[in-house]
GROMACS .gro file of N, CA and C in nm:
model
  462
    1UNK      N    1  26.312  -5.002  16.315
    1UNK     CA    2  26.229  -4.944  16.212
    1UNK      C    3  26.235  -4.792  16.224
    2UNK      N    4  26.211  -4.705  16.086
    2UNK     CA    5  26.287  -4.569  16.102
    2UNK      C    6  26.114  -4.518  16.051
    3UNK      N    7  26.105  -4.416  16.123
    3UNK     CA    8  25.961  -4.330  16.123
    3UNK      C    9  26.000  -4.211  16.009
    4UNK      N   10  25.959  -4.195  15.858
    4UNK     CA   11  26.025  -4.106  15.749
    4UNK      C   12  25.845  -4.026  15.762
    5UNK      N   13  25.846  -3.888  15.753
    5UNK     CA   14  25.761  -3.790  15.685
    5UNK      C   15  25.794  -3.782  15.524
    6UNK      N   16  25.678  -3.818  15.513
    6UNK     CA   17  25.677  -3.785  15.319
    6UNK      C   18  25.584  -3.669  15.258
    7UNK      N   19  25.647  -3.562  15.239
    7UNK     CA   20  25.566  -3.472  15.176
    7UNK      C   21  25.478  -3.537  15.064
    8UNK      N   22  25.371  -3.495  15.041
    8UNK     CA   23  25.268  -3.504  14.925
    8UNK      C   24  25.200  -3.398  14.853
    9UNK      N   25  25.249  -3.322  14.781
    9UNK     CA   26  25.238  -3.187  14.730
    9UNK      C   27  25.097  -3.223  14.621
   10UNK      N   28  24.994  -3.193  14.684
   10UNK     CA   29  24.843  -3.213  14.553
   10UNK      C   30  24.833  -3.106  14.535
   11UNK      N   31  24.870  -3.063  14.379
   11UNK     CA   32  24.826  -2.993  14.296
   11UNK      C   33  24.707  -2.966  14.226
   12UNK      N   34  24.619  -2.898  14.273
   12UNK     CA   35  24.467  -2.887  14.228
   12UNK      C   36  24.401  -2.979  14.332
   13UNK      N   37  24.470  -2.939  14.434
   13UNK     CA   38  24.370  -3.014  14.562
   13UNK      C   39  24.196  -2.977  14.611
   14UNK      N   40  24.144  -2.851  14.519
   14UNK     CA   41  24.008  -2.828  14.551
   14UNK      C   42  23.928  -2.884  14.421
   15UNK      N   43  24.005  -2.943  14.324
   15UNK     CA   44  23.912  -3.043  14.239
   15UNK      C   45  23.896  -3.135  14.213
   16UNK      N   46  23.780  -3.225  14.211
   16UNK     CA   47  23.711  -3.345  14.240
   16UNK      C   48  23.853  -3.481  14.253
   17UNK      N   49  23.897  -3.455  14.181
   17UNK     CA   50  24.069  -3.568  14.155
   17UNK      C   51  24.182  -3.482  14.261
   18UNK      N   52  24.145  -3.376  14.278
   18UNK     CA   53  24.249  -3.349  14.428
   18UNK      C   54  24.231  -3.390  14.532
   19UNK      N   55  24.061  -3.401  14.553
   19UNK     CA   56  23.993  -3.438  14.722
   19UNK      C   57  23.980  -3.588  14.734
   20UNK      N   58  23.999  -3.636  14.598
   20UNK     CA   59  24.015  -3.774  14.639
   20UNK      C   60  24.181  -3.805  14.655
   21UNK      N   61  24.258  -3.767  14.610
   21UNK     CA   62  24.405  -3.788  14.639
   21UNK      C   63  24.436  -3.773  14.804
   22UNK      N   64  24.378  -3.665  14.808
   22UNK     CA   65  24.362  -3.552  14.951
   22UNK      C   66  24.303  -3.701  15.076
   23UNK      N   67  24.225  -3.748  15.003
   23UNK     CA   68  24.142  -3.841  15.131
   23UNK      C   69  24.213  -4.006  15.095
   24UNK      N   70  24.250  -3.993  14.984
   24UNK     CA   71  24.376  -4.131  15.004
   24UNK      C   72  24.522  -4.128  15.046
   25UNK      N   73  24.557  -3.978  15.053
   25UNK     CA   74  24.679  -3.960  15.188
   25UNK      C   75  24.608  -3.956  15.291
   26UNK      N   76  24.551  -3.889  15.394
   26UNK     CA   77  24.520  -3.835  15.477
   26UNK      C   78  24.480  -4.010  15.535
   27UNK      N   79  24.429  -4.076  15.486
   27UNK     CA   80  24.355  -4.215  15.511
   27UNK      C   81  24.477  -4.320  15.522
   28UNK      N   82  24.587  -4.309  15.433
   28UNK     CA   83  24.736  -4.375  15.506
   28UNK      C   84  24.791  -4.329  15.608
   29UNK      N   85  24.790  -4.172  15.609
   29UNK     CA   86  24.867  -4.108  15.752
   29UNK      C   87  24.753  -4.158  15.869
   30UNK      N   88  24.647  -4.150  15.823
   30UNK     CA   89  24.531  -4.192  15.976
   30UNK      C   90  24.579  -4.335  15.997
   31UNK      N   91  24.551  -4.400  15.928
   31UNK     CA   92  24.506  -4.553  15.979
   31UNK      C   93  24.638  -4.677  15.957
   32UNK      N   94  24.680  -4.682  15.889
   32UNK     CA   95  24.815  -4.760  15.853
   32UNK      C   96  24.955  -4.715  15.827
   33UNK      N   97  24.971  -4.588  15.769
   33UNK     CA   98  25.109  -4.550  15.747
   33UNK      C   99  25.154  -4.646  15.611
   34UNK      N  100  25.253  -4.661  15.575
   34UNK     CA  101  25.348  -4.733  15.443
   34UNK      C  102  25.429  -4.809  15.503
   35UNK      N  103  25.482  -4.909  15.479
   35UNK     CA  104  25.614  -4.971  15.528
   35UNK      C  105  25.696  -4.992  15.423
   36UNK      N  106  25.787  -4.991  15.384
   36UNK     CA  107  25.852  -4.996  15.316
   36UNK      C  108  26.020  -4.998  15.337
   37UNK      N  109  25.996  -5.138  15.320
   37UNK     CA  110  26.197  -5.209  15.391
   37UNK      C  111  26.140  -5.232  15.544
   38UNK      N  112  26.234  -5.164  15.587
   38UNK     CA  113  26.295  -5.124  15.715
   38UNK      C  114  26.211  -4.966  15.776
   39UNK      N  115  26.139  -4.886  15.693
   39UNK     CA  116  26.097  -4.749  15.703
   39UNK      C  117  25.918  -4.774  15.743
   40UNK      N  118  25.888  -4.701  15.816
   40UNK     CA  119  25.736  -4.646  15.793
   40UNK      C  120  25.767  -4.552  15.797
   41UNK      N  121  25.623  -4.499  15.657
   41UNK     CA  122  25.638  -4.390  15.573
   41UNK      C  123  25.471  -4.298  15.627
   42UNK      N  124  25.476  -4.156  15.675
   42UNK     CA  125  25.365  -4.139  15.720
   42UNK      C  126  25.375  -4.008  15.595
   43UNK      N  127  25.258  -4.027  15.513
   43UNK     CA  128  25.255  -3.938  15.412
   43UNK      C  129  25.158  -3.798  15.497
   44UNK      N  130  25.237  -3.668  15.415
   44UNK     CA  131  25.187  -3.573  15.473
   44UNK      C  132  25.139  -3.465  15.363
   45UNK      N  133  24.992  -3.411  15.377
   45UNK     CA  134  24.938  -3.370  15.262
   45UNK      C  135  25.010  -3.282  15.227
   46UNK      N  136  25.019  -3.208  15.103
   46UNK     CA  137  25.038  -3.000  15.141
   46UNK      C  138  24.971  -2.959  14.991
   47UNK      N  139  24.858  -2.894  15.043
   47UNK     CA  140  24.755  -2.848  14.942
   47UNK      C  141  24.821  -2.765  14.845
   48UNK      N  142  24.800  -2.749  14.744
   48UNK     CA  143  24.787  -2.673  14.629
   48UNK      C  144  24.693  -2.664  14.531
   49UNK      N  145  24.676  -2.512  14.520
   49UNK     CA  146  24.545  -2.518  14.427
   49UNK      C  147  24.563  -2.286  14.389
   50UNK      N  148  24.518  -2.276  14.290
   50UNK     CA  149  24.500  -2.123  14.182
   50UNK      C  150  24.388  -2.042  14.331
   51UNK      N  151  24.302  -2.099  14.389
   51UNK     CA  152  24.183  -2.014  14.410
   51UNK      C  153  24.208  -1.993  14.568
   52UNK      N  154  24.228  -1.936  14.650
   52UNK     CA  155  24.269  -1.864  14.781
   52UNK      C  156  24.153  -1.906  14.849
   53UNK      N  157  23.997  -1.866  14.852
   53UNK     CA  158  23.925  -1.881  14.925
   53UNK      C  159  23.824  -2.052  14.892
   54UNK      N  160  23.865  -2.086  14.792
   54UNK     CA  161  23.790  -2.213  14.720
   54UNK      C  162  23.911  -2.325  14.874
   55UNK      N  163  24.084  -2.271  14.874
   55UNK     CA  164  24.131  -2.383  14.894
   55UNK      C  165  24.126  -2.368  15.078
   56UNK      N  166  24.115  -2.268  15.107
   56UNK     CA  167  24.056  -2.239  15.258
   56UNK      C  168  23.971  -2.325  15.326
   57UNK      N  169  23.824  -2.290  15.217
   57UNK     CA  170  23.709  -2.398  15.232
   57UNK      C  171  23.737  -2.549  15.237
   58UNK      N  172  23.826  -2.607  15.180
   58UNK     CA  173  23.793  -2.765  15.117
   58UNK      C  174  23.893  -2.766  15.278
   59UNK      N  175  24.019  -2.650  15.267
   59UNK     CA  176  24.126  -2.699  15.357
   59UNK      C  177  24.048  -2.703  15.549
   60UNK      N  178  23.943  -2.637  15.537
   60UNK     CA  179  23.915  -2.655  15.666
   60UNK      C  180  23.754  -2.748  15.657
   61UNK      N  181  23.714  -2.795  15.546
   61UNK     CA  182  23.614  -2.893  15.572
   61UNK      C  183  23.687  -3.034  15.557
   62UNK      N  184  23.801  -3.046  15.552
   62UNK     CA  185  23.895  -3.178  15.511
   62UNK      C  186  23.983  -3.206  15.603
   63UNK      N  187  24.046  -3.070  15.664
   63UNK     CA  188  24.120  -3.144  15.740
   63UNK      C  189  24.268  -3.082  15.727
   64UNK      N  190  24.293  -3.013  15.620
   64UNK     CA  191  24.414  -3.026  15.550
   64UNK      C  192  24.498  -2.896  15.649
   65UNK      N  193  24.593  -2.896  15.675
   65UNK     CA  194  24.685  -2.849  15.740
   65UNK      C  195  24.777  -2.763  15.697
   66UNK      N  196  24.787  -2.762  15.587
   66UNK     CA  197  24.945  -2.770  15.514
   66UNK      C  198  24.851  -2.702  15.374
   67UNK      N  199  24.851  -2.586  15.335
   67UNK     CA  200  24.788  -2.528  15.169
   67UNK      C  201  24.858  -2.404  15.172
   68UNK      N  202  24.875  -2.356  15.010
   68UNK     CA  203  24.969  -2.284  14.927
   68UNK      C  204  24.857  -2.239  14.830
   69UNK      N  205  24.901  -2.167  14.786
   69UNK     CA  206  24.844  -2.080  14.628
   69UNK      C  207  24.928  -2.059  14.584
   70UNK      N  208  25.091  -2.075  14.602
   70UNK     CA  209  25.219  -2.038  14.511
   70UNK      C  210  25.294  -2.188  14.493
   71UNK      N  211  25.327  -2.196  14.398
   71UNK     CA  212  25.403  -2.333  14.362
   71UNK      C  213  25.551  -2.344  14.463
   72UNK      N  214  25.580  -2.243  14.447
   72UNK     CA  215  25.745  -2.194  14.506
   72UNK      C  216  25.744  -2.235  14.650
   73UNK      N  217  25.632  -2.174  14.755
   73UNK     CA  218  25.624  -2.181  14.877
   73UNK      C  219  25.563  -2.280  14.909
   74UNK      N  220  25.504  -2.402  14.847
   74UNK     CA  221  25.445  -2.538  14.902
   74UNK      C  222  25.550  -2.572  14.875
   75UNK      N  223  25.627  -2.589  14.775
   75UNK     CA  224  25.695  -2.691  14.759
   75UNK      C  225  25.866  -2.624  14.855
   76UNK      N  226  25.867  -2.579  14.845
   76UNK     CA  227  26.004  -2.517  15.001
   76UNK      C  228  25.966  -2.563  15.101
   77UNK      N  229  25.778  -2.568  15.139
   77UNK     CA  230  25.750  -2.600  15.263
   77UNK      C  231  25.772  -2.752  15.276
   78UNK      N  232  25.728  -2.845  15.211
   78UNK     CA  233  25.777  -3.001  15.153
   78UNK      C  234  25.905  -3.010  15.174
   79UNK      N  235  26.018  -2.916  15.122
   79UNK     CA  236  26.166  -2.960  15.149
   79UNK      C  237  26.170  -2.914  15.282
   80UNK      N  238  26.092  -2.850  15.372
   80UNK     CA  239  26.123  -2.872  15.537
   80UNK      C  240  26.065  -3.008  15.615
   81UNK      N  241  25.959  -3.042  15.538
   81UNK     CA  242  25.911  -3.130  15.598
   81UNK      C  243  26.050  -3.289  15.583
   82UNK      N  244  26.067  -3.324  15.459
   82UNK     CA  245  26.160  -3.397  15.455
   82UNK      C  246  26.277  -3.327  15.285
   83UNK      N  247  26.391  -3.313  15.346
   83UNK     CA  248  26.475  -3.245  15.262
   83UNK      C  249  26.498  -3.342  15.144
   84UNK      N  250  26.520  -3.494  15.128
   84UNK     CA  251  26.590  -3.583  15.052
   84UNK      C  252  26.480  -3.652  14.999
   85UNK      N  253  26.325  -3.597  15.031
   85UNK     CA  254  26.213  -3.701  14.934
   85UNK      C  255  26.069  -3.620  14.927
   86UNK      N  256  26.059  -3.569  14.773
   86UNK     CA  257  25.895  -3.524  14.788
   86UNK      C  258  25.801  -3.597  14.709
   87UNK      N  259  25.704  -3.559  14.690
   87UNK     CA  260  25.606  -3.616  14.600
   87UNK      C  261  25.549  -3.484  14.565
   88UNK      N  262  25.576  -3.549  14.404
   88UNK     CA  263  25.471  -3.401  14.362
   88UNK      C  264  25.318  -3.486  14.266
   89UNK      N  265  25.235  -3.441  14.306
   89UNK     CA  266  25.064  -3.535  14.251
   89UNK      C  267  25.014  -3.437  14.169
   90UNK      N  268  25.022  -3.407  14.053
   90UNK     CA  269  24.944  -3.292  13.991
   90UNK      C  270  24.794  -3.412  13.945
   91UNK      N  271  24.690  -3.280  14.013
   91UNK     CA  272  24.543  -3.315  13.964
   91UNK      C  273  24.494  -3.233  13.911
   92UNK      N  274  24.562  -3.110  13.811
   92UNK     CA  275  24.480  -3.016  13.783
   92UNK      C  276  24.363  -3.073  13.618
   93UNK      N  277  24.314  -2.962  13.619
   93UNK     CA  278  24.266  -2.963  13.489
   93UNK      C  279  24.359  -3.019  13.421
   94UNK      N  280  24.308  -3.151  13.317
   94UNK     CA  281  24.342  -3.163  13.205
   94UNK      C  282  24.413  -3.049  13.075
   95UNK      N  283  24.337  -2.993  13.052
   95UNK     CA  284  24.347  -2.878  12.960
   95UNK      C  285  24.440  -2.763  12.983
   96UNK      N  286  24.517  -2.781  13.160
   96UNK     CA  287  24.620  -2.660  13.125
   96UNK      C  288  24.712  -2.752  13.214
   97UNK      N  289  24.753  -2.854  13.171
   97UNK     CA  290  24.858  -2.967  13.279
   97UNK      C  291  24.955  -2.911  13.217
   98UNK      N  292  24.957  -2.906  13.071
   98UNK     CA  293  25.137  -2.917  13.008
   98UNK      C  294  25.164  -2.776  13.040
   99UNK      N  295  25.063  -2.694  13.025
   99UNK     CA  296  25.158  -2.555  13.037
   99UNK      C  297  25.233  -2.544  13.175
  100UNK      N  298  25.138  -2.576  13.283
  100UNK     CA  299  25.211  -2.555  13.422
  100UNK      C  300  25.273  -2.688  13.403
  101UNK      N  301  25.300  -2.796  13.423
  101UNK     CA  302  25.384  -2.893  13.422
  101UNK      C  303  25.527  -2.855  13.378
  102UNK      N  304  25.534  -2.797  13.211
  102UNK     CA  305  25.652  -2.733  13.190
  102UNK      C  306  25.661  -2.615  13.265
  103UNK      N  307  25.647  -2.532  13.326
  103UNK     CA  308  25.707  -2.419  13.369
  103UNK      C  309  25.736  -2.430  13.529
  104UNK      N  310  25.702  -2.555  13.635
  104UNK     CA  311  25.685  -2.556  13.762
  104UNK      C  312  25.850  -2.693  13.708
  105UNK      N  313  25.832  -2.780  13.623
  105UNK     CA  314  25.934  -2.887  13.638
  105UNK      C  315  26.091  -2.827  13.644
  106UNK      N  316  26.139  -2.721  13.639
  106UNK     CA  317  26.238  -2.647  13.599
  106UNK      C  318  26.296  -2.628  13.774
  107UNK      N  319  26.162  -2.609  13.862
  107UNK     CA  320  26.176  -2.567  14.014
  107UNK      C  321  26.192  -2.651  14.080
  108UNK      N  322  26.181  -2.786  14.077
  108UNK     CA  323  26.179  -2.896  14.140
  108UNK      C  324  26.284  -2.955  14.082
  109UNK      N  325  26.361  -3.041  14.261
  109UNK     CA  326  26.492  -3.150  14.210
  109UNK      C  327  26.432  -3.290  14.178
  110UNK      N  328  26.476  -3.330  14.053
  110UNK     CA  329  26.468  -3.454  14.043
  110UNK      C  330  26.561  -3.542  14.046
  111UNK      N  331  26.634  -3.523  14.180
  111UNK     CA  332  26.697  -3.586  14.260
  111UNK      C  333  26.629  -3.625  14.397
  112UNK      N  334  26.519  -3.589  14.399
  112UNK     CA  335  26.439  -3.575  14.555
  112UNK      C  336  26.267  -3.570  14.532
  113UNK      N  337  26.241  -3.576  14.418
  113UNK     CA  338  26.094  -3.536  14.369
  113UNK      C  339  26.036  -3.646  14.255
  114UNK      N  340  25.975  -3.714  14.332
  114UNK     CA  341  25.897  -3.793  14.239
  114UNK      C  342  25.767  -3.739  14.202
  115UNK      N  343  25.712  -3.722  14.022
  115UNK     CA  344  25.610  -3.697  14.001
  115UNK      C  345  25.501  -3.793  13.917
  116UNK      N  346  25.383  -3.780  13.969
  116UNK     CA  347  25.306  -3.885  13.958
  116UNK      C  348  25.187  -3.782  13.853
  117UNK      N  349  25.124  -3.822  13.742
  117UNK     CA  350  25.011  -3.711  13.721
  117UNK      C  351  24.918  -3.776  13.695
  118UNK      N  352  24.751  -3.769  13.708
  118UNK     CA  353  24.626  -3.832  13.684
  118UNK      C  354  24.619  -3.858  13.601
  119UNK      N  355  24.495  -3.936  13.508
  119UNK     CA  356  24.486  -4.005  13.384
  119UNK      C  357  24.345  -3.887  13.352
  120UNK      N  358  24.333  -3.819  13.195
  120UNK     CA  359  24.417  -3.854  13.096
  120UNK      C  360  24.552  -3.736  13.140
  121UNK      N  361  24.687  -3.793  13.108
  121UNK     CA  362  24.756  -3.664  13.130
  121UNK      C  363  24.748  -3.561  13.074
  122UNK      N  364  24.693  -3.630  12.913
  122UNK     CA  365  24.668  -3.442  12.804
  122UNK      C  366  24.561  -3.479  12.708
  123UNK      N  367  24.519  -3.342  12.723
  123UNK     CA  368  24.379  -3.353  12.582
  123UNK      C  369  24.456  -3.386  12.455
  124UNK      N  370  24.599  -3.392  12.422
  124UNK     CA  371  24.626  -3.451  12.305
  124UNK      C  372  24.770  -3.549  12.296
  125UNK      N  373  24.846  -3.619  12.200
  125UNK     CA  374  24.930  -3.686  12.206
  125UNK      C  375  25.030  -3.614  12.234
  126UNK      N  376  24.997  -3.486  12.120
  126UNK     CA  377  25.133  -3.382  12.166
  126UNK      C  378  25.140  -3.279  12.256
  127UNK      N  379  25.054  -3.265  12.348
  127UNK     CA  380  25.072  -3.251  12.514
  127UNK      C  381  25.115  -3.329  12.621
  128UNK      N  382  25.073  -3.484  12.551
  128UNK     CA  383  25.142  -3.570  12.667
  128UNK      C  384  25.290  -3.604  12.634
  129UNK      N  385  25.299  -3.622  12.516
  129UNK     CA  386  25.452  -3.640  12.490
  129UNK      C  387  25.566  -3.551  12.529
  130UNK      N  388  25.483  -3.369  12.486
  130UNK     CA  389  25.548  -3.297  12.546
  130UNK      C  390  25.587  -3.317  12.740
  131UNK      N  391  25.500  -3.313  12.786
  131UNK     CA  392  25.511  -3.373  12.952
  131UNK      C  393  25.626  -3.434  12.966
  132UNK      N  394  25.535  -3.602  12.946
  132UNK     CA  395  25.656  -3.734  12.938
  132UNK      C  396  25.812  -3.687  12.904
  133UNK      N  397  25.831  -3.586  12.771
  133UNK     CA  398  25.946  -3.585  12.713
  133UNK      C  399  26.020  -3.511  12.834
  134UNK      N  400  25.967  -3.394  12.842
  134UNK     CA  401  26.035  -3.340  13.008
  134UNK      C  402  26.047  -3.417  13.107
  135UNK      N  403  25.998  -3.451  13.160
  135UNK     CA  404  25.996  -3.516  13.250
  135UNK      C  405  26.113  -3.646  13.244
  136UNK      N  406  26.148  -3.712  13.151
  136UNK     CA  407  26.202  -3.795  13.155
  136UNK      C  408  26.400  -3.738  13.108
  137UNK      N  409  26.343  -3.602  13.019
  137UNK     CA  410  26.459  -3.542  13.002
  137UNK      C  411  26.555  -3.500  13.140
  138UNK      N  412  26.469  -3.469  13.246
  138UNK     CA  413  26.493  -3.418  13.347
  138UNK      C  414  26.540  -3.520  13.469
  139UNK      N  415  26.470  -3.623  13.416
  139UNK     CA  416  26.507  -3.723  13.496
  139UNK      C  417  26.425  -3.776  13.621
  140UNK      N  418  26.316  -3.719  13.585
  140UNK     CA  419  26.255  -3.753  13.730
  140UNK      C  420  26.166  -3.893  13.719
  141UNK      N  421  26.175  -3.932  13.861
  141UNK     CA  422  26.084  -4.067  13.849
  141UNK      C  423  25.945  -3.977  13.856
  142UNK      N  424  25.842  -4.113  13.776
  142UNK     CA  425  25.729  -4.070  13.707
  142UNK      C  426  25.646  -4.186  13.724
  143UNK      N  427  25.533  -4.146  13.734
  143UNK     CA  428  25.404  -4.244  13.659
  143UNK      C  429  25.308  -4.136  13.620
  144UNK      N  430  25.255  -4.179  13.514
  144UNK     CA  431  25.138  -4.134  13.458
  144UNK      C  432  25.058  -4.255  13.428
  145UNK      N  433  24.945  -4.231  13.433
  145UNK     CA  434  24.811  -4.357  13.458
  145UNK      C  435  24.804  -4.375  13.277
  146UNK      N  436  24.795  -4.217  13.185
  146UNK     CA  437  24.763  -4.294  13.026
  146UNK      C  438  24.887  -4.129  12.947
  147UNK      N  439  24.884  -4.126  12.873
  147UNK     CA  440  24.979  -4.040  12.766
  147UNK      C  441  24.827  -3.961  12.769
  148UNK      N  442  24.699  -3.964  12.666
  148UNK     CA  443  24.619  -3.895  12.653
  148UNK      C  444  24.464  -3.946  12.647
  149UNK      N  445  24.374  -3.866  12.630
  149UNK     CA  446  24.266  -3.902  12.641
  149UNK      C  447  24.230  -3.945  12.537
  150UNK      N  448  24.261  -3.939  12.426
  150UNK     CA  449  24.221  -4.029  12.351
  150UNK      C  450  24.372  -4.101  12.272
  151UNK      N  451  24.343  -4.223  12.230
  151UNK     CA  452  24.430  -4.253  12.123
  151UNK      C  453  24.428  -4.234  12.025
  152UNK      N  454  24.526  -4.147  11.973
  152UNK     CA  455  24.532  -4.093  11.834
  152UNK      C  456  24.664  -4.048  11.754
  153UNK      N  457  24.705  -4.062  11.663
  153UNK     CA  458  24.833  -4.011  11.624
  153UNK      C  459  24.836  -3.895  11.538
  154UNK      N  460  24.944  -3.832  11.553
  154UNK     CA  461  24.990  -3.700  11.487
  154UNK      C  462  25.082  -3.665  11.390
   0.00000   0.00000   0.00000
């Protein structure tokens, strides 16, 4: 059996949908790990979040080890941790996902980067489509929990 580090890059890790992401890694790396095949998988947090002293706080009442305020330098730090597999978890605000979503997806391989984003992914159809459409243009494996918060067409 092969012991793999899995980066887990939470994006908007000091809001309410980051600290719970934050405490459902941290709670596989404590107590069980992943198995998967032949591999255990010990997921490893690495904070991200806009606010310097907001992500300090959560990072030393939580636990967290591993935090960034630059997209560029968490996620370089992730390709040291394991070069050939990241996870990227965006939890930010609803209301500004697509803008950073498009402008951070350009920096990341999606050859090595799976991205996962919270539910709703966008305050509208044509924010989430925009997302999805990247994202899938690009090639990266994906889940998203819903397209948008509400159902509606355009």
């Amino acid at each position: 059996m092969l012991f793999r580090s899995l980066p887990v890059i939470i994006h908007g890790v000091t809001g309410r949908m980051g600290q719970i992401a934050l405490r459902a890694v941290q709670t596989i790396a404590a107590d069980e790990l992943a198995q998967v095949g032949n591999d255990l998988i010990m997921p490893v947090p690495v904070g991200l979040a806009r606010n310097a002293q907001k992500l300090e706080l959560i990072a030393s009442e939580k636990g967290l080890e591993h935090f960034f305020v630059d997209f560029s330098q968490a996620y370089q730090f992730a390709q040291t941790i394991n070069p050939r597999k990241q996870i990227y978890h965006n939890t930010i605000s609803t209301g500004i996902r697509k803008d950073i979503m498009l402008a951070i997806l350009p920096k990341m391989n999606p050859e090595t980067t799976a991205v996962y984003t919270e539910k709703p992914l966008a305050s509208s159809y044509a924010d989430g489509f925009a997302i999805v459409d990247a994202l899938e243009k690009c090639r990266f494996p994906h889940r998203s929990e819903e397209h948008t918060s509400e159902l509606q067409s355009h």
